[in-house]
Tab-separated table of C-alpha atoms and ligand atoms in Angstrom:
chain	number	residue	atom	x	y	z
A	9	MET	CA	63.705	50.080	71.362
A	10	ASN	CA	63.910	48.522	67.953
A	11	VAL	CA	63.860	44.890	66.856
A	12	LEU	CA	65.057	43.818	63.445
A	13	GLY	CA	63.383	40.723	61.979
A	14	ILE	CA	65.104	39.065	59.039
A	15	SER	CA	63.328	36.352	57.091
A	16	GLY	CA	65.729	34.183	55.106
A	17	THR	CA	63.266	32.508	52.770
A	18	PRO	CA	63.116	33.598	49.132
A	19	ARG	CA	59.478	32.390	49.106
A	20	PRO	CA	56.845	35.111	49.684
A	21	GLY	CA	54.501	34.168	52.525
A	22	GLY	CA	56.813	31.332	53.523
A	23	ASN	CA	56.653	29.589	56.860
A	24	SER	CA	59.792	31.420	57.991
A	25	GLU	CA	58.081	34.767	57.416
A	26	LEU	CA	55.007	33.593	59.328
A	27	LEU	CA	57.017	32.322	62.285
A	28	LEU	CA	58.979	35.570	62.288
A	29	ASN	CA	55.707	37.521	62.354
A	30	ALA	CA	54.591	35.475	65.371
A	31	ALA	CA	57.901	36.164	67.148
A	32	LEU	CA	57.457	39.897	66.534
A	33	VAL	CA	53.945	40.085	68.062
A	34	PRO	CA	55.224	40.578	71.651
A	35	PHE	CA	57.407	43.485	70.479
A	36	ALA	CA	54.389	45.264	69.030
A	37	ASP	CA	52.569	44.668	72.329
A	38	ALA	CA	55.553	46.054	74.262
A	39	GLY	CA	55.722	49.205	72.138
A	40	TRP	CA	58.996	48.403	70.333
A	41	ASP	CA	59.634	49.661	66.810
A	42	ILE	CA	59.779	46.775	64.378
A	43	THR	CA	61.909	46.624	61.228
A	44	ARG	CA	61.257	43.711	58.878
A	45	PHE	CA	63.701	42.669	56.178
A	46	LEU	CA	62.242	39.900	54.027
A	47	LEU	CA	64.575	38.226	51.571
A	48	SER	CA	61.515	37.312	49.493
A	49	GLU	CA	61.293	41.006	48.638
A	50	LYS	CA	64.914	42.144	48.681
A	51	THR	CA	67.957	41.541	46.560
A	52	VAL	CA	71.291	40.984	48.272
A	53	ALA	CA	74.112	39.909	45.998
A	54	PRO	CA	76.777	37.520	47.271
A	55	CYS	CA	80.059	38.893	48.657
A	56	THR	CA	82.802	39.054	46.026
A	57	GLY	CA	85.633	38.887	48.565
A	58	CYS	CA	87.158	42.203	47.462
A	59	GLU	CA	87.688	43.060	51.156
A	60	ALA	CA	86.968	46.751	50.594
A	61	CYS	CA	84.869	46.578	53.784
A	62	ARG	CA	87.814	45.574	55.959
A	63	GLY	CA	89.205	48.414	58.032
A	64	GLY	CA	85.943	50.328	57.960
A	65	GLY	CA	85.487	50.736	54.211
A	66	ARG	CA	82.088	50.557	52.565
A	67	CYS	CA	80.882	47.558	50.597
A	68	ARG	CA	81.332	48.169	46.872
A	69	ILE	CA	78.067	46.457	45.981
A	70	ASN	CA	75.075	48.778	45.832
A	71	ASP	CA	71.835	46.919	46.562
A	72	ASP	CA	69.212	46.326	49.282
A	73	MET	CA	71.957	45.480	51.762
A	74	ASN	CA	72.386	49.237	52.281
A	75	GLU	CA	69.020	49.200	54.041
A	76	LEU	CA	70.138	46.361	56.268
A	77	TYR	CA	73.423	48.034	57.263
A	78	GLN	CA	71.365	50.884	58.641
A	79	ALA	CA	68.901	48.534	60.352
A	80	PHE	CA	71.785	46.629	62.012
A	81	ALA	CA	73.160	49.852	63.431
A	82	GLN	CA	69.790	51.020	64.724
A	83	CYS	CA	68.368	47.819	66.222
A	84	ASP	CA	68.591	46.678	69.837
A	85	ALA	CA	67.825	43.056	69.012
A	86	VAL	CA	67.520	40.845	65.966
A	87	ILE	CA	65.579	37.714	65.073
A	88	ILE	CA	66.510	35.638	62.046
A	89	ALA	CA	64.075	33.029	60.695
A	90	ALA	CA	65.199	30.670	57.952
A	91	PRO	CA	64.241	27.472	56.151
A	92	ALA	CA	66.598	24.519	55.923
A	93	TYR	CA	68.040	24.299	52.423
A	94	PHE	CA	70.133	21.146	52.201
A	95	ARG	CA	70.547	21.395	55.967
A	96	ASN	CA	71.972	24.860	55.631
A	97	VAL	CA	70.605	28.388	55.325
A	98	PRO	CA	69.406	29.560	51.890
A	99	ALA	CA	72.025	31.270	49.733
A	100	GLN	CA	70.105	34.548	50.069
A	101	LEU	CA	70.661	34.590	53.840
A	102	LYS	CA	74.277	33.457	53.574
A	103	ALA	CA	74.829	36.428	51.250
A	104	VAL	CA	73.560	38.729	54.027
A	105	PHE	CA	75.949	37.155	56.537
A	106	ASP	CA	78.926	37.449	54.197
A	107	ARG	CA	78.135	41.039	53.317
A	108	THR	CA	78.666	42.009	56.981
A	109	TYR	CA	82.241	40.684	56.997
A	110	GLY	CA	83.954	44.000	57.667
A	111	ALA	CA	83.430	46.231	60.667
A	112	PRO	CA	81.420	48.370	61.203
A	113	ALA	CA	78.702	46.119	59.770
A	114	SER	CA	79.358	43.073	61.952
A	115	ALA	CA	80.442	45.231	64.904
A	116	SER	CA	77.065	46.960	64.857
A	117	LEU	CA	75.541	43.774	66.311
A	118	GLU	CA	78.059	43.628	69.175
A	119	GLY	CA	76.387	43.101	72.543
A	120	LYS	CA	72.903	42.953	70.998
A	121	LEU	CA	70.448	40.128	71.549
A	122	GLY	CA	69.721	37.592	68.812
A	123	GLY	CA	67.037	34.944	68.372
A	124	ALA	CA	66.790	32.193	65.774
A	125	ILE	CA	63.981	30.261	64.090
A	126	ALA	CA	64.441	27.334	61.696
A	127	VAL	CA	61.871	25.514	59.602
A	128	GLY	CA	62.264	22.451	57.391
A	129	ARG	CA	59.977	20.053	55.550
A	130	GLY	CA	60.694	17.096	57.795
A	131	THR	CA	61.363	16.598	61.461
A	132	GLY	CA	65.128	16.187	61.717
A	133	GLY	CA	65.420	18.023	58.420
A	134	GLY	CA	68.412	20.022	59.609
A	135	GLN	CA	66.600	22.655	61.662
A	136	ALA	CA	69.098	22.247	64.521
A	137	ILE	CA	71.956	22.802	62.080
A	138	VAL	CA	70.274	25.947	60.747
A	139	LEU	CA	69.855	27.254	64.311
A	140	ASN	CA	73.540	26.643	64.943
A	141	ILE	CA	74.534	28.429	61.747
A	142	ILE	CA	72.519	31.463	62.839
A	143	TYR	CA	73.923	31.281	66.385
A	144	ASN	CA	77.466	31.028	65.036
A	145	TYR	CA	76.818	34.109	62.960
A	146	TYR	CA	75.612	36.006	66.040
A	147	LEU	CA	78.614	34.910	68.063
A	148	SER	CA	80.983	35.855	65.237
A	149	CYS	CA	79.514	39.351	65.390
A	150	GLY	CA	79.700	39.523	69.196
A	151	ALA	CA	75.915	39.262	69.563
A	152	LEU	CA	74.301	37.250	72.375
A	153	CYS	CA	72.051	34.266	71.609
A	154	VAL	CA	68.665	34.210	73.341
A	155	PRO	CA	66.806	30.913	73.747
A	156	GLY	CA	63.110	30.349	73.139
A	157	GLU	CA	61.198	27.902	75.344
A	158	LEU	CA	64.090	25.453	75.150
A	159	ASN	CA	66.667	26.400	72.541
A	160	GLY	CA	65.760	28.220	69.370
A	161	VAL	CA	62.438	27.658	67.648
A	162	THR	CA	62.270	24.739	65.226
A	163	ALA	CA	59.319	23.656	63.105
A	164	ALA	CA	58.396	21.176	60.394
A	165	ALA	CA	56.269	22.618	57.602
A	166	ASP	CA	56.220	22.311	53.849
A	167	LYS	CA	53.940	24.511	51.730
A	168	PRO	CA	53.746	28.252	52.446
A	169	GLY	CA	51.215	28.791	55.216
A	170	ASP	CA	51.382	25.226	56.584
A	171	ILE	CA	52.731	26.553	59.856
A	172	LEU	CA	49.482	28.423	60.512
A	173	SER	CA	47.835	25.101	61.416
A	174	GLN	CA	50.442	24.562	64.176
A	175	PRO	CA	49.429	26.933	66.973
A	176	ARG	CA	51.989	25.424	69.347
A	177	ARG	CA	54.876	26.425	67.063
A	178	LEU	CA	53.490	29.948	66.656
A	179	GLU	CA	53.254	30.124	70.447
A	180	GLN	CA	56.895	29.029	70.739
A	181	ALA	CA	57.920	31.741	68.277
A	182	GLN	CA	56.101	34.279	70.451
A	183	ALA	CA	57.901	32.895	73.519
A	184	LEU	CA	61.216	33.670	71.802
A	185	GLY	CA	60.102	37.273	71.286
A	186	CYS	CA	59.004	37.480	74.946
A	187	ASN	CA	62.402	36.204	76.119
A	188	ILE	CA	64.263	38.822	74.098
A	189	ILE	CA	62.106	41.552	75.635
A	190	LYS	CA	62.633	40.068	79.112
A	191	TYR	CA	66.424	39.796	78.667
A	192	SER	CA	66.588	43.346	77.292
A	193	ALA	CA	64.912	44.639	80.437
A	194	LEU	CA	67.484	42.817	82.616
A	195	ARG	CA	70.445	44.608	81.006
B	9	LIG	C1	66.460	23.985	47.769
B	9	LIG	C2	65.671	23.422	48.924
B	9	LIG	C3	66.319	22.634	49.850
B	9	LIG	C4	65.635	22.120	50.946
B	9	LIG	N1	66.307	21.383	51.877
B	9	LIG	C5	65.647	20.956	52.982
B	9	LIG	C6	66.363	20.273	54.013
B	9	LIG	O1	67.567	20.073	53.976
B	9	LIG	N2	65.648	19.841	55.091
B	9	LIG	C7	64.291	20.042	55.196
B	9	LIG	O2	63.699	19.625	56.197
B	9	LIG	N3	63.609	20.701	54.246
B	9	LIG	C8	64.255	21.173	53.147
B	9	LIG	N4	63.584	21.902	52.209
B	9	LIG	C9	62.156	22.223	52.446
B	9	LIG	C10	61.973	23.597	53.111
B	9	LIG	O3	62.863	23.805	54.198
B	9	LIG	C11	60.544	23.708	53.638
B	9	LIG	O4	59.644	23.626	52.558
B	9	LIG	C12	60.320	25.013	54.407
B	9	LIG	O5	58.992	25.052	54.872
B	9	LIG	C13	60.557	26.208	53.522
B	9	LIG	O6	60.456	27.358	54.298
B	9	LIG	P1	59.600	28.610	53.816
B	9	LIG	O7	58.149	28.163	53.815
B	9	LIG	O8	59.887	29.638	54.814
B	9	LIG	O9	60.055	28.943	52.437
B	9	LIG	C14	64.238	22.401	51.091
B	9	LIG	C15	63.592	23.186	50.128
B	9	LIG	C16	64.290	23.692	49.068
B	9	LIG	C17	63.562	24.578	48.058
């Protein structure tokens, strides 16, 4: 079994990356293969709307997205962690979403399980909106949304690493990972 973890922050060592790492711990314990795709390390250009990908064609842009197309096809589940940027996802993550417009990219997530994590500076900083944006992406691809303890995981943190002083949030991220493993076993 393989889980794909995508971190949507452009900031190396950001709180999104750290929460994602916490969510992936249970997968390591359960013997899953883990693929990490960190947008702090990768370059994914925005979609140009050429529509070459529609009807099964390949994207004309040649960049790190090629790696992600393969990871989408190979994974059994995906977790996306992202910061709130003006109560939305960062442009880097939106570029990933848009670059999966055509099948087979989006279709490769069909029927797979998806979890979401959102972090913002303030409480009520738009984390719930970010979760919904990620969930809407999953649903658009035919993927199934998996809850954490309650809904998705939300956290308030500012500087990179701040989240490490919030053990409860790290625990909730792990609970999301545990739920995905549990739901996978039920299928
Ligand atoms: C361009 C930009 C926009 C932001 N917009 C929001 C926002 O709408 N709501 C919020 O709570 N925090 C906002 N923040 C703060 C980040 O979400 C916060 O610092 C978060 O911890 C960053 O995640 P990271 O550590 O994973 O990079 C913004 C930060 C930047 C750089």
